PDB file of C-alpha atoms in Angstrom:
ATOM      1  CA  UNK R   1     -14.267  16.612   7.910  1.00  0.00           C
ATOM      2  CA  UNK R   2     -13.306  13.201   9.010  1.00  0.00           C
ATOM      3  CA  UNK R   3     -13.930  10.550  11.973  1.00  0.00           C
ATOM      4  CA  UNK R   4     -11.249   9.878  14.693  1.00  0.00           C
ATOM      5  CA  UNK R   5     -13.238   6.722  15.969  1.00  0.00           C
ATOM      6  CA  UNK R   6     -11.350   3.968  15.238  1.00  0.00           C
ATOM      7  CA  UNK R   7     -12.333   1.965  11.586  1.00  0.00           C
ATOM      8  CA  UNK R   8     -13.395  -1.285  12.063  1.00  0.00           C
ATOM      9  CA  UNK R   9     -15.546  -2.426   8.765  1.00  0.00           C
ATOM     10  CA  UNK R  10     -15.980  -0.588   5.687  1.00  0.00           C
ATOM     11  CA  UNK R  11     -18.319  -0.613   2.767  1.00  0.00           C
ATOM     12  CA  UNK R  12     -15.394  -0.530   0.413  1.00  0.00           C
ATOM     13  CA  UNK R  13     -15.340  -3.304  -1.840  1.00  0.00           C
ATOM     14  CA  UNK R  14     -11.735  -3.809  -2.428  1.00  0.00           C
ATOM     15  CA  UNK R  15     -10.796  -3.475   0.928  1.00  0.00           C
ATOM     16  CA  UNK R  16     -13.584  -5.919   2.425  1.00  0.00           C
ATOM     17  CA  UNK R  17     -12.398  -8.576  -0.640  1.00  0.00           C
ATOM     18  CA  UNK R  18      -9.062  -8.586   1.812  1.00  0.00           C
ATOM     19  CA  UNK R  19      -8.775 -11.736   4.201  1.00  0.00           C
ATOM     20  CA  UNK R  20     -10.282 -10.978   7.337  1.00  0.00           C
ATOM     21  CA  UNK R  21      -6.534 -10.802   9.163  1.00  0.00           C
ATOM     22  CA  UNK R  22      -5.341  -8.361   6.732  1.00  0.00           C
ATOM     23  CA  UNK R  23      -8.686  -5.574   6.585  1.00  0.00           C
ATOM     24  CA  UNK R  24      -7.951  -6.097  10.507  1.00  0.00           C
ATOM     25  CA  UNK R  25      -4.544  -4.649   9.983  1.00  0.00           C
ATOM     26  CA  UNK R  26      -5.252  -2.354   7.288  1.00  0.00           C
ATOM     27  CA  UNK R  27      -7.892  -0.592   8.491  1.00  0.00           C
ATOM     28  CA  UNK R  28      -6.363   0.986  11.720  1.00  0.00           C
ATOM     29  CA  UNK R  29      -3.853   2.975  10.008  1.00  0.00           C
ATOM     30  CA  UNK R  30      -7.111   4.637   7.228  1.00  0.00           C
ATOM     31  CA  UNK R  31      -9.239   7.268   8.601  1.00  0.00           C
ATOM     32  CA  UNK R  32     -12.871   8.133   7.150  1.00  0.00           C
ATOM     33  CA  UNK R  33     -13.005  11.662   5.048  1.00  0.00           C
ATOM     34  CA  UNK R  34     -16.407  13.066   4.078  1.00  0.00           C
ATOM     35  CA  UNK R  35     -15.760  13.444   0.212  1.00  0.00           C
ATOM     36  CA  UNK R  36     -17.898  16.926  -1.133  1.00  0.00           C
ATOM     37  CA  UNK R  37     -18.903  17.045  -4.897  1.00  0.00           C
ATOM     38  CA  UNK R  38     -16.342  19.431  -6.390  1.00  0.00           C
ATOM     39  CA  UNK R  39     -13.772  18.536  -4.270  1.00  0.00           C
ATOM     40  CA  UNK R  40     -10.529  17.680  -5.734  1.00  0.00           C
ATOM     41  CA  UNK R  41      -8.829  14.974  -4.485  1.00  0.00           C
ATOM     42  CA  UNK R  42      -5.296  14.684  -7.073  1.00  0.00           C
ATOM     43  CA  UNK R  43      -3.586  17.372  -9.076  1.00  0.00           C
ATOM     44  CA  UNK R  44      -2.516  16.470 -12.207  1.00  0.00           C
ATOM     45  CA  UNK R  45       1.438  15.723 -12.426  1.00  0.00           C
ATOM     46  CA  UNK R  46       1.468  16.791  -8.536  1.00  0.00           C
ATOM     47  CA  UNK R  47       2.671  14.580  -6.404  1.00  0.00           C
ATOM     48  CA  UNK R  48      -0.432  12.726  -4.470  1.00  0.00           C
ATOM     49  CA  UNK R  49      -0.590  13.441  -1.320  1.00  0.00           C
ATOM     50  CA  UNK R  50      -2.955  10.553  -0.121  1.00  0.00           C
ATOM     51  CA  UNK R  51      -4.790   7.378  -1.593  1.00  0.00           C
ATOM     52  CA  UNK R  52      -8.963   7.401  -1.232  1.00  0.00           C
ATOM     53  CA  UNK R  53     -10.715   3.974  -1.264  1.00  0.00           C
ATOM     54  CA  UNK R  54     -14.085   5.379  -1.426  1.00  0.00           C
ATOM     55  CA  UNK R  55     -17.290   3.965   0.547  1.00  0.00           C
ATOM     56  CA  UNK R  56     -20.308   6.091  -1.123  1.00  0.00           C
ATOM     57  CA  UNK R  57     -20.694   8.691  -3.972  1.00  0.00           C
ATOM     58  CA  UNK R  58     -18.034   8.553  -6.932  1.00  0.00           C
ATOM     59  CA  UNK R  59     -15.278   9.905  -8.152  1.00  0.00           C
ATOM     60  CA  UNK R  60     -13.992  11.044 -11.828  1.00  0.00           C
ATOM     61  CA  UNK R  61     -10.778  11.166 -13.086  1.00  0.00           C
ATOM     62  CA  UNK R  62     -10.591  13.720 -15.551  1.00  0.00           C
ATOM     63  CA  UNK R  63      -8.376  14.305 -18.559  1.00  0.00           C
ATOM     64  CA  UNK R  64      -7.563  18.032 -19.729  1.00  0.00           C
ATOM     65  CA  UNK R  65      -6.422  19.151 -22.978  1.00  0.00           C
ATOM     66  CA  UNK R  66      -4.681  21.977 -23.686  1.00  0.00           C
ATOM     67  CA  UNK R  67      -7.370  24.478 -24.590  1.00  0.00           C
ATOM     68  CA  UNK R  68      -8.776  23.450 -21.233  1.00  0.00           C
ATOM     69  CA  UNK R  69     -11.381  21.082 -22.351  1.00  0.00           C
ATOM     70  CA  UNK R  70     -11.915  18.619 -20.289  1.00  0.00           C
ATOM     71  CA  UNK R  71     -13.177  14.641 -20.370  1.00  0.00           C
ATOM     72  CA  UNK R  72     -13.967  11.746 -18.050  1.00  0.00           C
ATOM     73  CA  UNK R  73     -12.103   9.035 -18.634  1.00  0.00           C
ATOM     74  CA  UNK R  74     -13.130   6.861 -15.646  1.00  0.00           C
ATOM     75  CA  UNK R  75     -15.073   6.728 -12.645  1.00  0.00           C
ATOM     76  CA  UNK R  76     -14.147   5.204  -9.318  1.00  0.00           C
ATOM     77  CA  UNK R  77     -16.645   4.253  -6.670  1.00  0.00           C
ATOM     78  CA  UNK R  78     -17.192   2.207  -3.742  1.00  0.00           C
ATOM     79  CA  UNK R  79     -15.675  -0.774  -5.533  1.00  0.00           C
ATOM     80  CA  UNK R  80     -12.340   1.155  -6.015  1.00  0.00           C
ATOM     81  CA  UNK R  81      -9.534   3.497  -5.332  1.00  0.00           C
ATOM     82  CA  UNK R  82      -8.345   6.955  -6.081  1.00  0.00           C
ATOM     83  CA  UNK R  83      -4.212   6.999  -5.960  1.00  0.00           C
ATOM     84  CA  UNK R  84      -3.654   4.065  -8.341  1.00  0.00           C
ATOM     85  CA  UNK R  85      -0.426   5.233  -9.692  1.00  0.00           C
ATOM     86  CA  UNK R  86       0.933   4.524  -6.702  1.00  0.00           C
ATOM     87  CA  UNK R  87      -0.016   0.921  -6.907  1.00  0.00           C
ATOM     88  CA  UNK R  88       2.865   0.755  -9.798  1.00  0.00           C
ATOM     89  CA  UNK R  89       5.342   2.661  -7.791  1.00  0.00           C
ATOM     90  CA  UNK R  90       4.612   5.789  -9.736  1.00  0.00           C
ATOM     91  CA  UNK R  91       4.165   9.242  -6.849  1.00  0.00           C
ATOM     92  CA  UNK R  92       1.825  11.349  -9.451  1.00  0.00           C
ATOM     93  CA  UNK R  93      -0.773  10.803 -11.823  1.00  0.00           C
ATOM     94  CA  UNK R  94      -1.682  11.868 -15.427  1.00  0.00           C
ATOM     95  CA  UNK R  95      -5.432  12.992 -14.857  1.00  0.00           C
ATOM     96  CA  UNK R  96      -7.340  14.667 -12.092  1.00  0.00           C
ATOM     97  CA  UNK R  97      -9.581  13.288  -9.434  1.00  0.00           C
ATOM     98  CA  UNK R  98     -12.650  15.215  -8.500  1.00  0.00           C
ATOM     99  CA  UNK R  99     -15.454  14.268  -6.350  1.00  0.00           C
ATOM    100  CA  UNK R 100     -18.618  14.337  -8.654  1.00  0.00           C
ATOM    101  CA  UNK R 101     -21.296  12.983  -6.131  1.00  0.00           C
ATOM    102  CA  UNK R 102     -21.376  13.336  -2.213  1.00  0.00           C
ATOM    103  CA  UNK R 103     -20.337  10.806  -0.439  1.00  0.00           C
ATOM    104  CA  UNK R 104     -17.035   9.480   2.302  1.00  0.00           C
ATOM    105  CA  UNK R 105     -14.399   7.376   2.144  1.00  0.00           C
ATOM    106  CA  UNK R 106     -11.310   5.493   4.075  1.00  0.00           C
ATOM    107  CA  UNK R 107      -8.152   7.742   3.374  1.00  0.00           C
ATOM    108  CA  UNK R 108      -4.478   7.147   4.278  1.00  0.00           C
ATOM    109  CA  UNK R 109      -1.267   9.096   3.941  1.00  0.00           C
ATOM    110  CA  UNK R 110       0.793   7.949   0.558  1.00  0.00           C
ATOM    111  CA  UNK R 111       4.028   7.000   2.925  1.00  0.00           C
ATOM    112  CA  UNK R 112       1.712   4.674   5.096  1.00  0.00           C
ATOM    113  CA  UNK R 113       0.255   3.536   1.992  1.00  0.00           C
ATOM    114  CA  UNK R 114       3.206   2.241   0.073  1.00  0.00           C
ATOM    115  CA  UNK R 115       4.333   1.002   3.509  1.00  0.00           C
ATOM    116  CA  UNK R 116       0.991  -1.081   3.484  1.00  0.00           C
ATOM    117  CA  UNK R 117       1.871  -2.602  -0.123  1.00  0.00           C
ATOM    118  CA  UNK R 118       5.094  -3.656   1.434  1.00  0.00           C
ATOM    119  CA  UNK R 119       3.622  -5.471   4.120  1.00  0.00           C
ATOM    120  CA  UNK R 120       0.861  -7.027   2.476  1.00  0.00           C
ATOM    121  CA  UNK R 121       1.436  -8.668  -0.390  1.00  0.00           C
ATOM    122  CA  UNK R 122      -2.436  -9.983  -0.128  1.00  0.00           C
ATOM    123  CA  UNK R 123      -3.352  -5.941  -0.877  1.00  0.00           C
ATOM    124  CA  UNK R 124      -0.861  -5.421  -3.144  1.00  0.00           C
ATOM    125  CA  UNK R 125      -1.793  -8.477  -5.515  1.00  0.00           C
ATOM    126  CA  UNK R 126      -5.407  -7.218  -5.267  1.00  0.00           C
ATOM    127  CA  UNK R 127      -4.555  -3.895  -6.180  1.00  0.00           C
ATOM    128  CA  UNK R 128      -2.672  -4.846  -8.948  1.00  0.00           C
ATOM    129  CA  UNK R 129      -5.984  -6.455 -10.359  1.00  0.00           C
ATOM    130  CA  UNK R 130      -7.921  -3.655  -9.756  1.00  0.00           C
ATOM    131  CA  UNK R 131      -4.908  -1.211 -11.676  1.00  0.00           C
ATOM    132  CA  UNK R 132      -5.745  -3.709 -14.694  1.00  0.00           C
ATOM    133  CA  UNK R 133      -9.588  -3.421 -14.736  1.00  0.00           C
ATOM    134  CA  UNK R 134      -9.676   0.793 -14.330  1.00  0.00           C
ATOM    135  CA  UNK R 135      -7.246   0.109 -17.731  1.00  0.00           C
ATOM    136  CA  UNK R 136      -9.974  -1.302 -19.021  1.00  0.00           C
ATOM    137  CA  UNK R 137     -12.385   0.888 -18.028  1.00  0.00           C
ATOM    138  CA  UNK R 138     -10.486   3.669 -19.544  1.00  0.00           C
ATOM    139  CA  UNK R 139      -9.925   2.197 -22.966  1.00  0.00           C
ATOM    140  CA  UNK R 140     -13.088   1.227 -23.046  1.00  0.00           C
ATOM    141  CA  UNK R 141     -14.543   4.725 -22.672  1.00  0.00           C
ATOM    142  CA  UNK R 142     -12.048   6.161 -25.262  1.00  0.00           C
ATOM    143  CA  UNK R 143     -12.991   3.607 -27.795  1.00  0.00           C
ATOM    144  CA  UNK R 144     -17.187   4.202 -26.364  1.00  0.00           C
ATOM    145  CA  UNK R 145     -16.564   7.506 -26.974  1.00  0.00           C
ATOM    146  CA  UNK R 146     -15.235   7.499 -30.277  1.00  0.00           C
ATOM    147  CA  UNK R 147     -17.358   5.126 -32.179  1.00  0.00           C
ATOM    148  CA  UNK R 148     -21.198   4.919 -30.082  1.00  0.00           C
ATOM    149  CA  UNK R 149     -24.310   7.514 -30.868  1.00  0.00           C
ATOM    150  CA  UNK R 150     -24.979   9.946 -27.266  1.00  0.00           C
ATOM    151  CA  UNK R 151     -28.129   8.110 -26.340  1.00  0.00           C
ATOM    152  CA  UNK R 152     -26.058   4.632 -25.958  1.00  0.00           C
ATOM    153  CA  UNK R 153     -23.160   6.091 -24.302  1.00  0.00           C
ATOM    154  CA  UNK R 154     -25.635   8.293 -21.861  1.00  0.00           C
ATOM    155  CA  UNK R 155     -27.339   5.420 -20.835  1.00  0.00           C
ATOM    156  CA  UNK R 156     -24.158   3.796 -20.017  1.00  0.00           C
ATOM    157  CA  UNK R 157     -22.810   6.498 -18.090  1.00  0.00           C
ATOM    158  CA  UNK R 158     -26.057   6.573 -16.330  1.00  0.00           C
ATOM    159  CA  UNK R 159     -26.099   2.689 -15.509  1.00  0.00           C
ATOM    160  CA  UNK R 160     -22.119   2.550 -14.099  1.00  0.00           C
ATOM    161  CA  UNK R 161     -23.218   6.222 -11.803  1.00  0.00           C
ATOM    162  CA  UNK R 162     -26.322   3.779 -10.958  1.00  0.00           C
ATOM    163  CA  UNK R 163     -24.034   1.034  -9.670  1.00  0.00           C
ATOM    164  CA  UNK R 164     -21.955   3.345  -7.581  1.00  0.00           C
ATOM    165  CA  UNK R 165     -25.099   5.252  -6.090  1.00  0.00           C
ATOM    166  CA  UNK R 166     -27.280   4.050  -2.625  1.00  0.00           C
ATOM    167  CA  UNK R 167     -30.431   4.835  -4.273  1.00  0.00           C
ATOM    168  CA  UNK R 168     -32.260   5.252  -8.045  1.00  0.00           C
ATOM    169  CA  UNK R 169     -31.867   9.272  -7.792  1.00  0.00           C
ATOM    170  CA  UNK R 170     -28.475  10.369  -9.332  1.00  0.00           C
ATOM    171  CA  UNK R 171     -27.174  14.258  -8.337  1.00  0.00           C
ATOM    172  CA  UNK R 172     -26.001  15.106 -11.604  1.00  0.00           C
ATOM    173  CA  UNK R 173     -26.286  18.182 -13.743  1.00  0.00           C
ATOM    174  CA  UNK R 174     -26.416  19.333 -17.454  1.00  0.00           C
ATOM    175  CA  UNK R 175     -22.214  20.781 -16.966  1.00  0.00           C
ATOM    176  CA  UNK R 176     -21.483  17.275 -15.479  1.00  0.00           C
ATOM    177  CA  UNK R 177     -23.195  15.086 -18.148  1.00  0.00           C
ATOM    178  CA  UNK R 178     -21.311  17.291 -20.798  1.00  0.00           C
ATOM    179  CA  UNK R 179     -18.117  16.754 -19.452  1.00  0.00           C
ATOM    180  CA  UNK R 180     -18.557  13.388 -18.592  1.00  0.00           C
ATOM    181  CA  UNK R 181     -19.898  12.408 -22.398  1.00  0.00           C
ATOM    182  CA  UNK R 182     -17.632  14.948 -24.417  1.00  0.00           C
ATOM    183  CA  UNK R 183     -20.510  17.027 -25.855  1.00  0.00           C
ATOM    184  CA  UNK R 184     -22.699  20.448 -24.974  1.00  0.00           C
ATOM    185  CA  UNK R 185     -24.963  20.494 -22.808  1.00  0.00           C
ATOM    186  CA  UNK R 186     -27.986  21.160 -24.983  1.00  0.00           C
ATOM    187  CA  UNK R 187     -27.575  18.002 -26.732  1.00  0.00           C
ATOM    188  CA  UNK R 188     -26.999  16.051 -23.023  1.00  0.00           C
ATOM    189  CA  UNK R 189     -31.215  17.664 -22.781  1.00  0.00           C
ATOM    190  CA  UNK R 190     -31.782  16.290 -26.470  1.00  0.00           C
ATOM    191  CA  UNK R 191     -30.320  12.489 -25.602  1.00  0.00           C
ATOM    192  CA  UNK R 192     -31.707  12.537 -22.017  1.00  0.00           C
ATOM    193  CA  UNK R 193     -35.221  14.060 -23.347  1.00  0.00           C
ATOM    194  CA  UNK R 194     -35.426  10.803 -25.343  1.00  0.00           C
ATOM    195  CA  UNK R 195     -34.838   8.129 -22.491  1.00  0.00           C
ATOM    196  CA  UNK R 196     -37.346  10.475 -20.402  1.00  0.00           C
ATOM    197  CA  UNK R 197     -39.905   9.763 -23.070  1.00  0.00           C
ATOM    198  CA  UNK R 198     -39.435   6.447 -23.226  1.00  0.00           C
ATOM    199  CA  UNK R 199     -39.856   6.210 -19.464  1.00  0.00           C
ATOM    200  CA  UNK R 200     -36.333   5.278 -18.695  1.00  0.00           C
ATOM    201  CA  UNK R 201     -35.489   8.273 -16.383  1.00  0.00           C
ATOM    202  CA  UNK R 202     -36.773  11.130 -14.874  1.00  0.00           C
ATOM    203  CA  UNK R 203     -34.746  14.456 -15.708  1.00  0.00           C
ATOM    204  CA  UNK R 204     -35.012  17.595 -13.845  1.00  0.00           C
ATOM    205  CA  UNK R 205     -32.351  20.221 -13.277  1.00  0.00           C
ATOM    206  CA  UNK R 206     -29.695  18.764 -10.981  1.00  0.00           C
ATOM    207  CA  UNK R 207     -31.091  15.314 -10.449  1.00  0.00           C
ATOM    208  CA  UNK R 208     -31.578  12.136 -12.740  1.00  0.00           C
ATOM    209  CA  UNK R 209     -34.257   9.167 -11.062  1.00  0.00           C
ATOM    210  CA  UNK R 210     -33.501   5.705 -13.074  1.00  0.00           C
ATOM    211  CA  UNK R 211     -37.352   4.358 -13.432  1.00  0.00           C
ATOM    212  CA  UNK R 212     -36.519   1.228 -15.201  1.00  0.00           C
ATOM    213  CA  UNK R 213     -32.562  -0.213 -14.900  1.00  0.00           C
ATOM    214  CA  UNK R 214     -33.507  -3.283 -17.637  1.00  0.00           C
ATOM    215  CA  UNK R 215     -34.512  -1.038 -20.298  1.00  0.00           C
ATOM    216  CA  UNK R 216     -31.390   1.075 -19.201  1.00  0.00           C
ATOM    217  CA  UNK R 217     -29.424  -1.551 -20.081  1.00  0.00           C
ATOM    218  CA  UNK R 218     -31.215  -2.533 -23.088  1.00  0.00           C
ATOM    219  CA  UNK R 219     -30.508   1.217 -24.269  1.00  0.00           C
ATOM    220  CA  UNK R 220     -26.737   0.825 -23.274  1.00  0.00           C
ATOM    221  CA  UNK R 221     -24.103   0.148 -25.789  1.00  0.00           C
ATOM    222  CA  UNK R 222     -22.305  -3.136 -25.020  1.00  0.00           C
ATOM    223  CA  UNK R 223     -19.269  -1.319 -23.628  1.00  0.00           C
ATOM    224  CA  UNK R 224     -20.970  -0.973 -20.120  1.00  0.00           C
ATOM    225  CA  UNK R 225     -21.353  -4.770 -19.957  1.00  0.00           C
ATOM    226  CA  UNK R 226     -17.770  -5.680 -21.053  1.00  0.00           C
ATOM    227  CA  UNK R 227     -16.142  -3.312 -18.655  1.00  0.00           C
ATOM    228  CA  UNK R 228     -18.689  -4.863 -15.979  1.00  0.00           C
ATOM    229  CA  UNK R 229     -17.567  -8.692 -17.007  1.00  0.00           C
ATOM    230  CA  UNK R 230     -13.917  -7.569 -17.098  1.00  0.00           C
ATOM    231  CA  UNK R 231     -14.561  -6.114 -13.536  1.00  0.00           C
ATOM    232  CA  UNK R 232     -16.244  -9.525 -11.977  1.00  0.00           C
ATOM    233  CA  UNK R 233     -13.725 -11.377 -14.047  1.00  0.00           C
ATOM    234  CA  UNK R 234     -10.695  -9.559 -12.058  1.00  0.00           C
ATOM    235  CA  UNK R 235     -12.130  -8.763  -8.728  1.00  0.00           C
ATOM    236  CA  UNK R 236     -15.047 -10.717  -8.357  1.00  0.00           C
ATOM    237  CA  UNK R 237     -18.881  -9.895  -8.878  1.00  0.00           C
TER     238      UNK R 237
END
């Protein structure tokens, strides 16, 4: 479903970092999408048909091997886009974006869009910033992944789906935290058992509350920090 009314602000954060004359240009030619958990928004290697900046819930982009296993290996929320290949003049993209929590965002047409980085080189240089920090992001995770015990890499997971959420209740299940964190899904009730205990969380099926965010973070490897400094450092905190 989207909105035909016309867009005049937006709770996107890269968009509203535009100057004022530009979002005033941009935003006309974006419409608002209501953006369902499941959906997917780009097909691996498919050409993508249309660039999301999103304004509430998140979005994963997804890596899949060739069993069929699948990984996160970023999320993108209301302080990005989905589409960024484009950015770099490239039409498809390696992994696949999937709507993981409820939400909407601003969507426009890939030939308006690369029309748009044409005529504003303001949006382009931003977006070029932003294609630099989801780098990060990603190599980041892979190297979180690889090297930090479940319990520090849930509770970072948990604190960057915290940032991207309106609220301290986080729709997620067992099948997403496994995917999301690389592992089954008994240990994901093992690792979040422990922060429970600890009074950290709240875990029930389907929904995580965050009770206390400063012992979150305490919990937290250092990779959710550095990806957060490298963030602020690029686009501003």
């Amino acid at each position: 479903m989207s909105s035909a009314a016309p867009i005049q602000t937006t709770r996107n954060r890269l968009l509203a970092a535009l100057p004022p004359p530009d979002l005033a240009a941009v935003l006309p030619k974006m419409r608002r999408v209501q953006l369902t958990v499941r959906d997917s928004l780009i097909v691996p290697e498919k050409p993508i048909e249309a660039v999301y900046f999103v304004e509430s819930g998140w979005v994963s982009l997804v890596s899949t091997l060739e069993d069929g296993a699948q990984a996160e290996v970023g999320l993108v929320g209301r302080e990005g886009m989905v589409g960024a290949p484009l950015i770099v003049g490239v039409e498809s993209a390696f992994e696949e974006a999937f709507v993981q929590a409820d939400g909407c965002g601003l969507q426009i047409q890939t030939r308006a869009f690369n029309e748009l980085l044409q005529q504003t080189p303001a949006l382009q240089t931003l977006l070029y910033r932003y294609s630099e920090a989801m780098r990060s992001q990603t190599t980041q995770t892979a190297a979180c992944n690889g090297r930090h015990p479940l319990e520090q890499r849930l509770a970072r997971w948990l604190l960057m789906a915290h940032d991207r959420a309106d609220g301290d209740e986080l729709p997620v299940t067992q099948e997403f935290l496994g995917l999301m964190l690389c592992v089954y899904r008994p240990t994901i009730t093992v690792a979040a058992g422990i922060l429970q205990r600890a009074g950290i969380i709240r875990y029930s099926r389907g929904h995580v509350e965050v009770l206390d965010r400063a012992a979150l973070e305490a919990t937290s490897c250092d990779c959710y920090g550095t990806v957060k400094r490298r963030f602020d450092h690029l686009l501003g905190g």
